[in-house]
């Protein structure tokens, strides 16, 4: 069985080495060397050599054969799964948040270890050294709890309870960070897939539209430049053929436009649009609340607060979908609120009810 698998793997490696010249980067003998220096062929060649060594040393050295079989576990990483790249990219993108989380966990670990060593060292031999306290703290924070060391004092038990609660909270943070990063990465990949699906219909639409416009040009105004001594046969279309060609190009243009519109409608995510609209609405509502608080703190005159319904006006502006005017109002009142008032003139016109 091992010989059959070795033969199959060797044949696959030879076929891959022969077919790698389909890429321009791996053509020629230099391209073959460049292909052999890439990670996956090196892994394939390593597995082939290890399998051959196992078959050779199987009858001579049983220990060496068992040791070489452990190297074949790297064959799992041979498959070109995009999952590995996705997970590595998520960890790399969230490296700052993960580093902050591990730094906080390390600080808590050192603090709790020192406190447990300070409290339990006189009554409990399991905490007489600081490394032993660190071992107990790490086991307790990870909620494993071997039971080899148990605090005896009341203060030590209280610190142990806090350590368990903090450990559960701290060790749950990386899972949430990686889950959020994975969701964002998958959403980004789906967005790129939708954009790539639009690219081909958009290119066809531009191409057929240009061809349709090119049929309107007069033949006498076209300049033809031919490089080299090649025989060329010119054929001038009459009016009927020209109209038929224009009709065909027009149909192709309309068909490409229809396909592009269908692809555009299919790739549009309605749920994302609703979520963005809701987030924008909540952001604007928060800005209106901040503006109302700033206006109440600018002057102590109750007329401005009671008779000038600025939040109501801004909400009506938002209802009328005039977001540009809302932004201008917000910037204007923010600038005026940061200035020092030197006169009794109100900032905004006061409208008193009749």
Short mmCIF file of C-alpha atoms in Angstrom, two decimals:
data_model
loop_
_atom_site.label_atom_id
_atom_site.label_comp_id
_atom_site.label_asym_id
_atom_site.label_seq_id
_atom_site.Cartn_x
_atom_site.Cartn_y
_atom_site.Cartn_z
CA UNK A 1 0.00 0.00 0.00
CA UNK A 2 2.83 2.40 0.84
CA UNK A 3 4.54 1.60 -2.45
CA UNK A 4 1.36 2.32 -4.38
CA UNK A 5 0.85 5.65 -2.62
CA UNK A 6 4.50 6.58 -3.18
CA UNK A 7 4.18 5.80 -6.89
CA UNK A 8 0.98 7.82 -7.14
CA UNK A 9 2.48 10.80 -5.32
CA UNK A 10 5.63 10.70 -7.46
CA UNK A 11 3.58 10.57 -10.66
CA UNK A 12 1.51 13.54 -9.51
CA UNK A 13 4.67 15.52 -8.72
CA UNK A 14 6.13 14.78 -12.17
CA UNK A 15 2.89 15.80 -13.90
CA UNK A 16 2.77 19.05 -11.93
CA UNK A 17 6.38 19.78 -12.79
CA UNK A 18 5.65 19.16 -16.47
CA UNK A 19 2.44 21.23 -16.55
CA UNK A 20 3.76 24.21 -14.58
CA UNK A 21 5.03 25.74 -17.83
CA UNK A 22 1.46 26.80 -18.63
CA UNK A 23 2.24 29.87 -16.53
CA UNK A 24 4.65 32.30 -18.10
CA UNK A 25 6.45 32.67 -14.78
CA UNK A 26 7.50 28.99 -14.80
CA UNK A 27 8.58 28.56 -18.44
CA UNK A 28 12.03 27.30 -19.35
CA UNK A 29 14.54 25.56 -17.14
CA UNK A 30 14.80 28.64 -14.95
CA UNK A 31 11.04 28.56 -14.51
CA UNK A 32 11.27 24.90 -13.45
CA UNK A 33 13.83 25.82 -10.81
CA UNK A 34 11.65 28.71 -9.71
CA UNK A 35 8.70 26.32 -9.40
CA UNK A 36 10.74 23.82 -7.38
CA UNK A 37 11.72 26.59 -4.96
CA UNK A 38 8.10 27.46 -4.19
CA UNK A 39 6.61 26.15 -0.88
CA UNK A 40 4.18 23.51 -2.17
CA UNK A 41 6.63 21.64 -4.46
CA UNK A 42 9.18 21.63 -1.63
CA UNK A 43 6.55 20.07 0.63
CA UNK A 44 5.66 17.47 -2.02
CA UNK A 45 9.30 16.58 -2.56
CA UNK A 46 9.87 16.29 1.20
CA UNK A 47 6.93 13.90 1.55
CA UNK A 48 8.19 11.79 -1.36
CA UNK A 49 11.68 11.54 0.14
CA UNK A 50 10.28 10.68 3.58
CA UNK A 51 8.02 7.98 2.13
CA UNK A 52 10.93 6.49 0.18
CA UNK A 53 13.08 6.54 3.32
CA UNK A 54 10.33 4.74 5.25
CA UNK A 55 10.19 1.98 2.64
CA UNK A 56 13.98 1.67 2.67
CA UNK A 57 14.51 1.64 6.44
CA UNK A 58 11.38 -0.36 7.29
CA UNK A 59 13.20 -3.66 7.41
CA UNK A 60 16.49 -2.31 8.79
CA UNK A 61 15.66 0.18 11.51
CA UNK A 62 12.22 0.08 13.02
CA UNK A 63 12.78 3.14 15.24
CA UNK A 64 13.91 5.30 12.32
CA UNK A 65 10.93 4.15 10.30
CA UNK A 66 8.53 5.19 13.07
CA UNK A 67 10.28 8.56 13.41
CA UNK A 68 10.05 9.23 9.68
CA UNK A 69 6.36 8.38 9.64
CA UNK A 70 5.76 11.32 11.96
CA UNK A 71 6.97 13.69 9.25
CA UNK A 72 4.12 12.61 6.97
CA UNK A 73 1.72 14.64 9.08
CA UNK A 74 2.82 17.66 7.02
CA UNK A 75 0.95 16.10 4.11
CA UNK A 76 -2.20 17.54 5.68
CA UNK A 77 -0.99 21.05 4.82
CA UNK A 78 -0.45 20.09 1.19
CA UNK A 79 -4.03 20.78 0.21
CA UNK A 80 -4.57 24.25 -1.19
CA UNK A 81 -7.31 25.18 1.22
CA UNK A 82 -8.18 28.83 1.33
CA UNK A 83 -9.31 28.33 4.93
CA UNK A 84 -5.72 28.47 6.18
CA UNK A 85 -5.07 31.73 4.40
CA UNK A 86 -8.35 33.14 5.68
CA UNK A 87 -7.60 32.27 9.30
CA UNK A 88 -4.03 33.58 9.08
CA UNK A 89 -5.23 36.82 7.50
CA UNK A 90 -7.86 37.28 10.23
CA UNK A 91 -5.27 36.75 12.97
CA UNK A 92 -2.88 39.16 11.24
CA UNK A 93 -5.55 41.83 10.83
CA UNK A 94 -6.60 41.57 14.48
CA UNK A 95 -3.06 41.26 15.84
CA UNK A 96 -3.23 44.59 17.68
CA UNK A 97 -6.43 43.73 19.55
CA UNK A 98 -5.13 40.25 20.38
CA UNK A 99 -1.85 41.69 21.65
CA UNK A 100 -3.73 44.11 23.91
CA UNK A 101 -5.87 41.26 25.25
CA UNK A 102 -2.87 39.04 25.99
CA UNK A 103 -1.04 41.95 27.59
CA UNK A 104 -3.96 42.62 29.95
CA UNK A 105 -4.19 38.90 30.74
CA UNK A 106 -0.47 38.82 31.55
CA UNK A 107 -0.79 41.79 33.90
CA UNK A 108 -3.73 40.19 35.70
CA UNK A 109 -1.81 36.92 35.93
CA UNK A 110 1.17 38.59 37.58
CA UNK A 111 -1.01 40.63 39.94
CA UNK A 112 -3.11 37.69 41.14
CA UNK A 113 -0.02 35.49 41.50
CA UNK A 114 1.67 38.07 43.70
CA UNK A 115 -1.45 38.54 45.84
CA UNK A 116 -1.96 34.80 46.32
CA UNK A 117 1.70 34.35 47.22
CA UNK A 118 1.46 37.22 49.70
CA UNK A 119 -1.73 35.93 51.34
CA UNK A 120 -1.18 32.14 51.35
CA UNK A 121 2.58 31.71 51.77
CA UNK A 122 2.44 31.51 55.59
CA UNK A 123 -0.41 29.00 55.90
CA UNK A 124 -0.22 27.00 52.67
CA UNK A 125 2.88 25.30 51.29
CA UNK A 126 1.45 25.22 47.76
CA UNK A 127 1.95 28.98 47.47
CA UNK A 128 5.33 29.33 49.14
CA UNK A 129 7.02 30.31 45.86
CA UNK A 130 5.99 32.80 43.22
CA UNK A 131 6.24 30.33 40.26
CA UNK A 132 3.89 27.94 42.10
CA UNK A 133 1.43 30.80 42.59
CA UNK A 134 1.70 31.69 38.90
CA UNK A 135 0.99 28.06 37.97
CA UNK A 136 -2.12 28.01 40.17
CA UNK A 137 -3.29 31.38 38.79
CA UNK A 138 -2.89 30.23 35.19
CA UNK A 139 -4.80 27.00 35.84
CA UNK A 140 -7.55 28.90 37.67
CA UNK A 141 -7.90 31.64 35.03
CA UNK A 142 -8.21 29.03 32.30
CA UNK A 143 -10.97 27.31 34.38
CA UNK A 144 -9.16 23.95 34.33
CA UNK A 145 -8.66 23.49 38.07
CA UNK A 146 -6.49 20.41 38.71
CA UNK A 147 -7.09 20.65 42.44
CA UNK A 148 -3.44 20.24 43.41
CA UNK A 149 -3.47 23.59 45.25
CA UNK A 150 -6.43 25.09 47.14
CA UNK A 151 -6.45 28.42 49.03
CA UNK A 152 -7.15 28.11 52.76
CA UNK A 153 -7.62 31.67 53.98
CA UNK A 154 -10.81 33.67 53.45
CA UNK A 155 -9.01 36.41 51.58
CA UNK A 156 -7.33 33.82 49.35
CA UNK A 157 -10.69 32.26 48.48
CA UNK A 158 -12.09 35.69 47.66
CA UNK A 159 -9.13 36.41 45.36
CA UNK A 160 -9.64 32.98 43.75
CA UNK A 161 -13.28 33.84 42.98
CA UNK A 162 -12.24 37.11 41.39
CA UNK A 163 -9.54 35.29 39.44
CA UNK A 164 -12.08 32.84 38.02
CA UNK A 165 -14.48 35.61 36.96
CA UNK A 166 -11.73 37.71 35.39
CA UNK A 167 -10.24 34.66 33.68
CA UNK A 168 -13.53 33.71 32.05
CA UNK A 169 -13.96 37.28 30.82
CA UNK A 170 -10.39 37.68 29.56
CA UNK A 171 -10.15 34.35 27.75
CA UNK A 172 -13.49 34.96 26.04
CA UNK A 173 -12.21 38.17 24.41
CA UNK A 174 -9.96 36.53 21.75
CA UNK A 175 -12.85 34.36 20.59
CA UNK A 176 -15.04 37.42 20.09
CA UNK A 177 -12.25 39.34 18.37
CA UNK A 178 -11.49 36.49 15.96
CA UNK A 179 -15.20 35.88 15.30
CA UNK A 180 -15.79 39.53 14.45
CA UNK A 181 -12.68 39.67 12.28
CA UNK A 182 -13.72 36.50 10.45
CA UNK A 183 -17.20 37.91 9.79
CA UNK A 184 -15.72 41.15 8.44
CA UNK A 185 -13.24 39.26 6.26
CA UNK A 186 -15.96 37.01 4.80
CA UNK A 187 -18.13 40.05 4.11
CA UNK A 188 -15.21 41.74 2.36
CA UNK A 189 -14.57 38.66 0.23
CA UNK A 190 -18.24 38.47 -0.73
CA UNK A 191 -18.14 42.14 -1.70
CA UNK A 192 -15.11 41.50 -3.91
CA UNK A 193 -16.87 38.53 -5.50
CA UNK A 194 -19.87 40.68 -6.33
CA UNK A 195 -17.61 43.35 -7.83
CA UNK A 196 -15.76 40.74 -9.90
CA UNK A 197 -19.07 39.42 -11.20
CA UNK A 198 -19.97 42.92 -12.35
CA UNK A 199 -16.64 43.42 -14.13
CA UNK A 200 -17.23 41.15 -17.14
CA UNK A 201 -20.77 42.48 -17.93
CA UNK A 202 -19.51 46.05 -17.52
CA UNK A 203 -16.61 45.43 -19.92
CA UNK A 204 -18.95 43.87 -22.48
CA UNK A 205 -21.34 46.79 -22.12
CA UNK A 206 -18.56 49.33 -22.77
CA UNK A 207 -17.23 47.29 -25.69
CA UNK A 208 -20.58 46.92 -27.47
CA UNK A 209 -21.47 50.54 -26.80
CA UNK A 210 -18.21 51.67 -28.39
CA UNK A 211 -18.83 49.43 -31.41
CA UNK A 212 -22.31 50.84 -31.78
CA UNK A 213 -20.94 54.38 -31.71
CA UNK A 214 -18.21 53.43 -34.19
CA UNK A 215 -20.82 52.43 -36.77
CA UNK A 216 -22.01 56.06 -36.94
CA UNK A 217 -18.65 57.30 -38.19
CA UNK A 218 -18.38 58.08 -41.90
CA UNK A 219 -16.15 55.73 -43.88
CA UNK A 220 -14.30 58.60 -45.57
CA UNK A 221 -13.12 59.95 -42.24
CA UNK A 222 -11.41 56.71 -41.15
CA UNK A 223 -7.63 56.48 -41.61
CA UNK A 224 -6.19 52.96 -41.90
CA UNK A 225 -2.49 52.44 -41.16
CA UNK A 226 -0.97 49.04 -41.92
CA UNK A 227 2.49 48.08 -40.66
CA UNK A 228 4.47 45.62 -42.74
CA UNK A 229 4.00 44.04 -46.17
CA UNK A 230 0.89 41.96 -45.63
CA UNK A 231 -1.81 41.40 -48.25
CA UNK A 232 -5.03 43.15 -47.24
CA UNK A 233 -8.38 42.87 -48.95
CA UNK A 234 -10.74 45.81 -48.48
CA UNK A 235 -14.47 45.28 -48.58
CA UNK A 236 -16.80 48.27 -48.54
CA UNK A 237 -20.30 47.64 -47.21
CA UNK A 238 -23.28 49.10 -48.93
CA UNK A 239 -26.09 50.89 -47.13
CA UNK A 240 -28.15 47.77 -46.46
CA UNK A 241 -25.25 45.84 -45.04
CA UNK A 242 -24.24 48.84 -42.95
CA UNK A 243 -27.76 49.16 -41.51
CA UNK A 244 -27.88 45.42 -40.82
CA UNK A 245 -24.52 45.60 -39.05
CA UNK A 246 -25.69 48.56 -36.99
CA UNK A 247 -28.84 46.65 -36.07
CA UNK A 248 -26.82 43.63 -34.91
CA UNK A 249 -24.44 45.78 -32.89
CA UNK A 250 -27.41 47.62 -31.39
CA UNK A 251 -28.99 44.33 -30.32
CA UNK A 252 -25.72 43.21 -28.74
CA UNK A 253 -25.46 46.49 -26.88
CA UNK A 254 -29.02 46.21 -25.55
CA UNK A 255 -28.40 42.59 -24.54
CA UNK A 256 -25.20 43.55 -22.70
CA UNK A 257 -27.00 46.40 -20.94
CA UNK A 258 -29.77 44.04 -19.83
CA UNK A 259 -27.24 41.53 -18.47
CA UNK A 260 -25.40 44.28 -16.62
CA UNK A 261 -28.61 45.54 -15.04
CA UNK A 262 -29.62 42.04 -14.00
CA UNK A 263 -26.20 41.43 -12.47
CA UNK A 264 -26.35 44.78 -10.72
CA UNK A 265 -29.75 44.00 -9.23
CA UNK A 266 -28.71 40.52 -8.16
CA UNK A 267 -25.50 41.66 -6.49
CA UNK A 268 -27.25 44.39 -4.51
CA UNK A 269 -27.72 43.34 -0.91
CA UNK A 270 -30.90 44.82 0.52
CA UNK A 271 -30.12 43.79 4.09
CA UNK A 272 -26.81 45.66 4.01
CA UNK A 273 -28.53 48.78 2.73
CA UNK A 274 -31.11 48.59 5.53
CA UNK A 275 -28.38 48.11 8.16
CA UNK A 276 -26.41 51.09 6.84
CA UNK A 277 -29.54 53.24 6.80
CA UNK A 278 -30.35 52.26 10.39
CA UNK A 279 -26.80 52.98 11.56
CA UNK A 280 -26.86 56.36 9.80
CA UNK A 281 -30.19 57.19 11.42
CA UNK A 282 -28.90 56.33 14.89
CA UNK A 283 -25.73 58.38 14.27
CA UNK A 284 -27.77 61.39 13.23
CA UNK A 285 -30.05 61.03 16.26
CA UNK A 286 -26.99 60.99 18.54
CA UNK A 287 -25.63 64.09 16.80
CA UNK A 288 -28.94 65.87 17.36
CA UNK A 289 -28.86 65.00 21.07
CA UNK A 290 -25.29 66.29 21.38
CA UNK A 291 -26.28 69.48 19.58
CA UNK A 292 -29.21 70.02 21.94
CA UNK A 293 -26.94 69.59 24.97
CA UNK A 294 -24.38 72.02 23.54
CA UNK A 295 -27.07 74.62 22.86
CA UNK A 296 -28.37 74.37 26.40
CA UNK A 297 -24.87 74.90 27.80
CA UNK A 298 -23.97 77.86 25.54
CA UNK A 299 -26.38 80.31 27.15
CA UNK A 300 -28.46 80.23 30.25
CA UNK A 301 -31.24 82.13 28.46
CA UNK A 302 -34.32 79.91 28.61
CA UNK A 303 -35.78 81.57 25.48
CA UNK A 304 -33.35 79.81 23.21
CA UNK A 305 -34.06 76.46 24.77
CA UNK A 306 -37.81 76.72 25.03
CA UNK A 307 -38.84 78.81 22.02
CA UNK A 308 -36.39 77.61 19.38
CA UNK A 309 -37.01 73.93 18.69
CA UNK A 310 -33.64 73.20 17.09
CA UNK A 311 -33.84 69.39 17.51
CA UNK A 312 -37.32 69.41 15.99
CA UNK A 313 -36.12 71.46 13.02
CA UNK A 314 -33.20 69.13 12.46
CA UNK A 315 -35.40 66.08 12.69
CA UNK A 316 -37.75 67.60 10.11
CA UNK A 317 -34.69 68.25 7.95
CA UNK A 318 -33.74 64.61 8.24
CA UNK A 319 -37.28 63.54 7.40
CA UNK A 320 -37.11 65.64 4.26
CA UNK A 321 -33.87 63.75 3.37
CA UNK A 322 -31.79 66.94 3.21
CA UNK A 323 -28.71 65.53 4.88
CA UNK A 324 -26.36 68.18 3.47
CA UNK A 325 -28.32 70.97 5.17
CA UNK A 326 -28.33 68.99 8.40
CA UNK A 327 -24.54 68.71 8.28
CA UNK A 328 -24.21 72.46 7.69
CA UNK A 329 -26.48 73.23 10.67
CA UNK A 330 -24.50 70.89 12.91
CA UNK A 331 -21.13 72.38 11.91
CA UNK A 332 -22.45 75.94 12.29
CA UNK A 333 -23.80 75.39 15.80
CA UNK A 334 -20.69 73.44 16.84
CA UNK A 335 -18.43 76.33 15.81
CA UNK A 336 -20.62 78.89 17.57
CA UNK A 337 -20.84 76.80 20.72
CA UNK A 338 -17.05 76.69 21.09
CA UNK A 339 -16.70 80.46 20.93
CA UNK A 340 -16.96 82.71 23.95
CA UNK A 341 -20.07 84.86 23.97
CA UNK A 342 -19.30 88.56 24.40
CA UNK A 343 -22.72 90.05 23.71
CA UNK A 344 -26.34 89.45 24.57
CA UNK A 345 -27.31 88.84 20.93
CA UNK A 346 -28.77 85.38 20.55
CA UNK A 347 -26.90 82.95 18.34
CA UNK A 348 -29.95 81.82 16.40
CA UNK A 349 -33.09 83.71 15.52
CA UNK A 350 -35.71 83.40 18.20
CA UNK A 351 -39.16 82.60 16.92
CA UNK A 352 -41.81 83.34 19.51
CA UNK A 353 -45.18 81.70 19.11
CA UNK A 354 -48.05 84.10 18.44
#
